[in-house]
Amino acid sequence: MTADAQAAFASYQAESLEAIAGALSEDALEAVRVEFLGKKRGRLKDLQSLLGQATPEERPVLGKVFNEVRSEVESALEARQSELAVPEVAVAAVDVTLPGPRPVVGRRHPITRTMDDFKDIVGRMGFSVATGPELEDDHHNFVALNIPPVHPARDPLENFYLATASVGRADGDAAVLMRSQTSTVQIRVMEQTAPPLRIVSLGRCYRPDTIDATHHCMFHQMEGLVVDEGITMADLKTVLKHFATAFLGDDVEVRFRPSFFPFTEPSVEVDVLWRDRWLELGGAGMVDPNVFGEVGYDPERVTGFAFGLGIERFCMMRYQITDIRRFFENDVRFLTQF
Ligand code: DAH
């Protein structure tokens, strides 16, 4: 009797553990539970009746085995229940098709941040963003911008030339330099696009200036160019006033002072009155007909305005930075403030 009962216990144990491990869903596991542990018709009841048939001497031994088998099967069932429950909870809580949170890795440099803000503002005024190379040829940096072969702006002491052999000669087109202004991009865009145009270009410029609190040999400009029929200086002033007001957040005043640039006629310096001080922002003017001639535009049909603004200056005003050198020292104590 004892041997039969023990064999029955063993096969119950083996079969139930196998069925528990093989259950692949909570429903399947529930069916296994009913079959092996169910109070009414479960197979555990058959084992219990074997216990009932045992002699009083056999009963304590068999009872101990019975209890051990039952509790092992019960724990295996519980463990499997929690295994099967985990993935369902996880699927409900995490939608893996959603974009994840943006990782916080580093920060945007204040100049990059300012350029992004500039693009947002002028983007709302219908400007698109153009780019051009930082390593330029003489034609785009000077000739096409109406800067004649002998002109102080071409001086080797004012520019970073990479090949100086042809500077100042009639075939000066061969010279290559780090661009000294973003006005080069005006030419590149007009060469490739018919009017009307409304573009900005933001980027680095290079000049061998002595470095101090307000000058650096590398700096950033935003160039703007609008060409269409009937464009006037009033359009220029409106755009710059909207722009300065949007960036500085106050209703600022913009003022023009007469100036000279070879590529604009008339030309102006642009100042902004912000918190009771006039600050210089850059140059601007109406595109010189000679520039239109260089790129094949008809100056009898279209007019246009252009501007070139110093990005560092805006950024320094906005964030009250007093030394331009801070931007390029890569000191994290400075950079993490933005
Ligand atoms: N390129 C000039 C500079 O670097 C700034 C400038 C003046 C740009 C007048 C313009 C302009 O487009 O019309 O000093």
Coordinates of C-alpha atoms and ligand atoms in Angstrom, one line a residue:
M1 CA 0.0 0.0 0.0
T2 CA 2.7 2.5 1.0
A3 CA 4.6 1.8 -2.2
D4 CA 1.6 2.2 -4.4
A5 CA 0.7 5.5 -2.7
Q6 CA 4.2 6.8 -2.9
A7 CA 4.3 6.0 -6.6
A8 CA 1.0 7.8 -7.1
F9 CA 2.4 10.8 -5.2
A10 CA 5.5 10.8 -7.3
S11 CA 3.7 10.7 -10.6
Y12 CA 1.2 13.4 -9.4
Q13 CA 4.2 15.5 -8.5
A14 CA 6.0 15.0 -11.8
E15 CA 2.9 15.6 -13.9
S16 CA 1.7 18.6 -12.1
L17 CA 5.1 20.3 -12.1
E18 CA 5.5 19.7 -15.8
A19 CA 2.0 21.0 -16.5
I20 CA 2.7 24.2 -14.4
A21 CA 6.0 24.8 -16.3
G22 CA 4.3 24.2 -19.6
A23 CA 1.4 26.7 -19.0
L24 CA 1.9 29.7 -21.3
S25 CA -0.8 32.0 -20.1
E26 CA -2.7 32.8 -16.9
D27 CA -5.8 31.0 -18.2
A28 CA -3.8 27.8 -19.0
L29 CA -2.3 27.9 -15.6
E30 CA -5.7 28.3 -14.0
A31 CA -6.8 25.1 -15.8
V32 CA -3.7 23.3 -14.5
R33 CA -4.5 24.5 -10.9
V34 CA -8.1 23.2 -11.2
E35 CA -6.9 19.9 -12.5
F36 CA -4.2 19.2 -9.9
L37 CA -5.2 21.3 -6.8
G38 CA -8.9 21.9 -7.3
K39 CA -10.9 21.5 -4.1
K40 CA -13.8 19.6 -5.7
R41 CA -12.5 17.3 -8.4
G42 CA -8.8 17.9 -8.5
R43 CA -6.4 15.1 -8.5
L44 CA -5.2 16.0 -5.1
K45 CA -8.5 14.5 -3.8
D46 CA -7.5 11.1 -5.2
L47 CA -4.3 11.3 -3.2
Q48 CA -6.2 12.2 -0.1
S49 CA -8.4 9.2 -0.5
L50 CA -5.2 7.0 -0.7
L51 CA -4.2 8.5 2.6
G52 CA -7.6 7.6 4.0
Q53 CA -7.0 3.9 3.0
A54 CA -3.6 3.7 4.7
T55 CA -3.2 1.9 8.1
P56 CA -2.7 4.0 11.2
E57 CA 1.0 3.1 11.2
E58 CA 1.5 4.1 7.5
R59 CA -0.5 7.3 7.8
P60 CA 2.1 9.6 9.5
V61 CA 4.8 8.8 6.9
L62 CA 2.4 9.1 4.0
G63 CA 0.9 12.2 5.4
K64 CA 4.3 13.9 5.6
V65 CA 5.0 13.0 2.0
F66 CA 1.6 14.2 0.9
N67 CA 2.1 17.6 2.6
E68 CA 5.5 18.0 1.1
V69 CA 4.3 17.2 -2.4
R70 CA 1.2 19.5 -2.1
S71 CA 3.2 22.4 -0.8
E72 CA 5.9 22.0 -3.6
V73 CA 3.2 22.0 -6.2
E74 CA 1.5 25.0 -4.7
S75 CA 4.7 27.0 -4.6
A76 CA 5.5 26.1 -8.2
L77 CA 2.1 27.3 -9.2
E78 CA 2.5 30.6 -7.4
A79 CA 5.9 31.2 -8.9
R80 CA 4.5 30.5 -12.4
Q81 CA 1.6 32.8 -11.7
S82 CA 3.8 35.7 -10.9
E83 CA 6.0 35.0 -13.9
L84 CA 3.1 35.0 -16.3
A85 CA 1.6 38.1 -14.7
V86 CA 4.7 40.3 -15.1
P87 CA 4.8 40.8 -18.9
E88 CA 1.1 41.7 -19.0
V89 CA 1.6 44.4 -16.5
A90 CA 4.7 45.7 -18.3
V91 CA 2.9 45.8 -21.6
A92 CA 0.0 47.8 -20.1
A93 CA 2.4 50.3 -18.4
V94 CA 5.0 50.9 -21.2
D95 CA 3.9 51.7 -24.7
V96 CA 7.1 50.8 -26.6
T97 CA 5.9 52.6 -29.7
L98 CA 5.9 56.0 -28.0
P99 CA 9.1 58.2 -28.4
G100 CA 11.2 58.0 -25.3
P101 CA 12.0 61.0 -23.1
R102 CA 14.8 63.2 -24.5
P103 CA 18.0 62.4 -22.7
V104 CA 19.7 65.2 -20.9
V105 CA 23.1 65.2 -22.5
G106 CA 24.9 68.5 -22.6
R107 CA 23.5 71.9 -23.4
R108 CA 23.3 74.1 -26.4
H109 CA 26.0 76.7 -26.5
P110 CA 24.6 80.2 -26.0
I111 CA 25.6 81.2 -29.6
T112 CA 23.8 78.1 -31.0
R113 CA 20.8 78.9 -28.8
T114 CA 20.8 82.5 -30.1
M115 CA 21.1 81.3 -33.7
D116 CA 18.2 78.9 -33.2
D117 CA 16.1 81.8 -31.8
F118 CA 17.1 84.0 -34.7
K119 CA 16.0 81.3 -37.2
D120 CA 12.6 80.9 -35.4
I121 CA 12.0 84.6 -35.5
V122 CA 12.9 85.2 -39.1
G123 CA 11.2 81.9 -40.1
R124 CA 7.9 83.4 -38.9
M125 CA 8.6 86.4 -41.3
G126 CA 9.0 84.0 -44.2
F127 CA 12.8 83.7 -44.5
S128 CA 14.4 80.5 -45.3
V129 CA 17.9 79.5 -44.1
A130 CA 20.8 79.2 -46.6
T131 CA 24.3 78.1 -46.0
G132 CA 27.7 78.7 -47.7
P133 CA 31.3 77.6 -47.2
E134 CA 33.6 79.1 -44.6
L135 CA 36.5 78.7 -46.9
E136 CA 35.8 81.1 -49.7
D137 CA 37.2 82.4 -52.9
D138 CA 38.1 85.9 -53.8
H139 CA 35.1 86.2 -56.2
H140 CA 32.4 85.5 -53.6
N141 CA 34.1 87.3 -50.7
F142 CA 35.0 90.4 -52.6
V143 CA 34.6 90.7 -56.4
A144 CA 30.9 89.9 -56.7
L145 CA 30.2 92.1 -53.7
N146 CA 31.5 95.1 -55.6
I147 CA 34.7 95.3 -53.6
P148 CA 37.4 96.3 -56.2
P149 CA 40.8 94.6 -56.5
V150 CA 42.5 97.4 -54.7
H151 CA 40.5 98.0 -51.6
P152 CA 41.5 98.1 -47.9
A153 CA 39.0 95.3 -47.0
R154 CA 41.2 92.9 -49.1
D155 CA 44.4 93.7 -47.1
P156 CA 46.3 90.5 -46.1
L157 CA 46.4 92.0 -42.6
E158 CA 42.6 92.2 -42.5
N159 CA 42.0 88.6 -43.7
F160 CA 43.0 85.0 -43.1
Y161 CA 44.3 84.1 -46.6
L162 CA 45.3 80.6 -47.3
A163 CA 46.9 81.4 -50.6
T164 CA 48.1 85.0 -50.9
A165 CA 50.1 84.9 -54.1
S166 CA 47.3 86.5 -56.2
V167 CA 45.9 89.0 -53.7
G168 CA 45.4 92.4 -55.1
R169 CA 46.0 91.3 -58.7
A170 CA 43.6 91.4 -61.6
D171 CA 43.4 87.6 -61.4
G172 CA 42.7 87.8 -57.7
D173 CA 39.9 85.3 -58.1
A174 CA 42.4 82.5 -57.4
A175 CA 42.9 83.7 -53.7
V176 CA 41.3 81.5 -51.0
L177 CA 40.5 82.8 -47.5
M178 CA 38.5 82.1 -44.4
R179 CA 35.4 84.2 -45.2
S180 CA 35.4 87.6 -43.5
Q181 CA 31.6 88.1 -43.8
T182 CA 28.5 86.1 -44.4
S183 CA 27.6 88.4 -47.3
T184 CA 29.3 85.8 -49.5
V185 CA 26.2 83.6 -49.2
Q186 CA 24.0 86.4 -50.8
I187 CA 26.1 85.9 -53.9
R188 CA 26.0 82.1 -53.8
V189 CA 22.2 82.1 -53.4
M190 CA 21.5 84.6 -56.1
E191 CA 23.8 82.8 -58.5
Q192 CA 21.6 79.7 -58.2
T193 CA 18.1 81.2 -57.6
A194 CA 15.9 83.5 -59.6
P195 CA 14.1 86.3 -57.6
P196 CA 12.0 86.8 -55.5
L197 CA 14.2 85.8 -52.6
R198 CA 13.9 86.0 -48.8
I199 CA 16.8 84.3 -47.1
V200 CA 19.1 84.4 -44.0
S201 CA 22.4 82.8 -43.5
L202 CA 24.0 82.3 -40.1
G203 CA 27.6 81.3 -39.5
R204 CA 31.2 81.9 -38.6
C205 CA 33.4 84.6 -40.0
Y206 CA 37.1 85.2 -39.5
R207 CA 39.2 88.3 -39.3
P208 CA 42.7 88.7 -37.7
D209 CA 41.4 91.3 -35.1
T210 CA 43.3 91.7 -31.8
I211 CA 41.3 89.8 -29.3
D212 CA 39.8 91.7 -26.5
A213 CA 36.5 91.9 -24.5
T214 CA 34.5 92.9 -27.7
H215 CA 36.5 91.5 -30.6
H216 CA 37.5 88.0 -31.6
C217 CA 39.2 86.6 -34.7
M218 CA 36.2 84.2 -35.1
F219 CA 32.7 85.5 -34.7
H220 CA 29.2 84.8 -36.1
Q221 CA 26.9 86.9 -38.3
M222 CA 23.4 86.6 -39.6
E223 CA 23.1 87.8 -43.1
G224 CA 19.7 88.6 -44.5
L225 CA 18.7 89.2 -48.1
V226 CA 15.3 90.1 -49.6
V227 CA 14.9 90.7 -53.4
D228 CA 11.6 91.3 -55.2
E229 CA 9.9 94.0 -57.2
G230 CA 9.2 97.1 -55.2
I231 CA 11.3 96.4 -52.1
T232 CA 12.2 99.6 -50.2
M233 CA 14.2 100.7 -47.3
A234 CA 11.0 100.9 -45.3
D235 CA 10.7 97.1 -45.6
L236 CA 14.2 96.8 -44.3
K237 CA 13.5 98.9 -41.2
T238 CA 10.2 97.1 -40.5
V239 CA 11.9 93.7 -40.7
L240 CA 14.8 94.8 -38.4
K241 CA 12.4 96.4 -35.9
H242 CA 10.2 93.3 -35.7
F243 CA 13.3 91.2 -35.4
A244 CA 14.9 93.2 -32.6
T245 CA 11.6 93.4 -30.7
A246 CA 11.0 89.7 -31.0
F247 CA 14.4 88.8 -29.8
L248 CA 14.9 91.3 -27.0
G249 CA 11.3 91.0 -25.8
D250 CA 10.7 94.7 -25.4
D251 CA 9.3 97.2 -28.0
V252 CA 12.7 98.4 -28.9
E253 CA 13.6 101.4 -31.2
V254 CA 15.7 100.8 -34.3
R255 CA 17.8 103.6 -35.8
F256 CA 19.7 103.9 -39.1
R257 CA 22.9 105.9 -39.4
P258 CA 24.4 106.7 -42.8
S259 CA 27.3 104.5 -43.7
F260 CA 29.1 102.9 -46.6
F261 CA 29.4 99.3 -47.8
P262 CA 30.5 98.5 -51.3
F263 CA 27.6 96.1 -51.8
T264 CA 24.8 98.4 -50.7
E265 CA 23.6 101.8 -51.8
P266 CA 22.5 103.5 -49.7
S267 CA 24.1 101.8 -46.7
V268 CA 23.4 102.2 -43.0
E269 CA 24.6 101.2 -39.6
V270 CA 21.8 99.7 -37.5
D271 CA 21.5 100.6 -33.8
V272 CA 18.9 99.5 -31.3
L273 CA 17.7 101.4 -28.3
W274 CA 17.4 98.9 -25.5
R275 CA 17.1 99.7 -21.8
D276 CA 18.1 103.4 -22.5
R277 CA 21.2 102.6 -24.5
W278 CA 21.9 102.7 -28.2
L279 CA 23.7 99.6 -29.3
E280 CA 25.3 98.8 -32.6
L281 CA 23.9 95.7 -34.3
G282 CA 25.5 95.6 -37.7
G283 CA 25.2 97.0 -41.2
A284 CA 22.5 97.0 -43.8
G285 CA 21.3 98.7 -47.0
M286 CA 19.7 98.5 -50.4
V287 CA 21.5 96.0 -52.6
D288 CA 23.8 97.8 -55.0
P289 CA 22.8 97.4 -58.7
N290 CA 26.4 96.3 -59.5
V291 CA 25.9 93.3 -57.2
F292 CA 22.7 92.4 -59.1
G293 CA 24.6 92.7 -62.3
E294 CA 27.2 90.2 -61.1
V295 CA 24.6 87.5 -60.5
G296 CA 22.6 88.2 -63.6
Y297 CA 19.6 89.9 -61.9
D298 CA 18.0 92.8 -63.7
P299 CA 18.4 95.9 -61.5
E300 CA 15.7 97.7 -63.5
R301 CA 13.2 95.2 -62.5
V302 CA 14.0 94.1 -58.9
T303 CA 15.3 95.9 -55.8
G304 CA 16.4 94.4 -52.5
F305 CA 17.7 95.0 -49.1
A306 CA 20.4 93.2 -47.2
F307 CA 21.7 93.2 -43.6
G308 CA 24.5 91.6 -41.6
L309 CA 24.1 91.4 -37.9
G310 CA 26.7 90.4 -35.3
I311 CA 25.3 87.4 -33.4
E312 CA 27.7 87.7 -30.4
R313 CA 26.6 91.2 -29.7
F314 CA 22.9 90.2 -29.5
C315 CA 23.7 87.3 -27.4
M316 CA 25.9 89.4 -25.0
M317 CA 23.1 91.9 -24.7
R318 CA 20.4 89.4 -24.0
Y319 CA 22.4 87.4 -21.4
Q320 CA 24.4 90.2 -20.0
I321 CA 27.7 88.7 -21.0
T322 CA 30.5 91.3 -20.8
D323 CA 33.4 89.5 -22.5
I324 CA 33.2 87.9 -25.9
R325 CA 36.1 85.6 -25.0
R326 CA 33.9 83.6 -22.7
F327 CA 32.1 82.1 -25.7
F328 CA 35.1 80.3 -26.9
E329 CA 37.0 79.3 -23.8
N330 CA 34.9 76.2 -23.3
D331 CA 34.7 76.8 -19.5
V332 CA 31.9 74.6 -18.3
R333 CA 31.2 77.0 -15.4
F334 CA 30.2 79.5 -18.0
L335 CA 28.5 77.1 -20.4
T336 CA 26.3 75.4 -17.9
Q337 CA 24.6 78.7 -17.1
F338 CA 22.6 78.5 -20.3
Ligands
DAH1 N1 29.2 92.3 -44.3 C1 29.2 93.5 -43.5 C2 30.3 93.3 -42.4 O1 30.7 92.2 -42.2 C3 27.9 93.6 -42.8 C4 26.9 94.0 -43.8 C5 26.6 95.3 -44.1 C6 26.1 93.1 -44.4 C7 25.6 95.7 -45.0 C8 25.1 93.4 -45.3 C9 24.9 94.8 -45.6 O2 24.4 92.5 -46.0 O3 23.9 95.1 -46.5 O4 30.7 94.3 -41.8

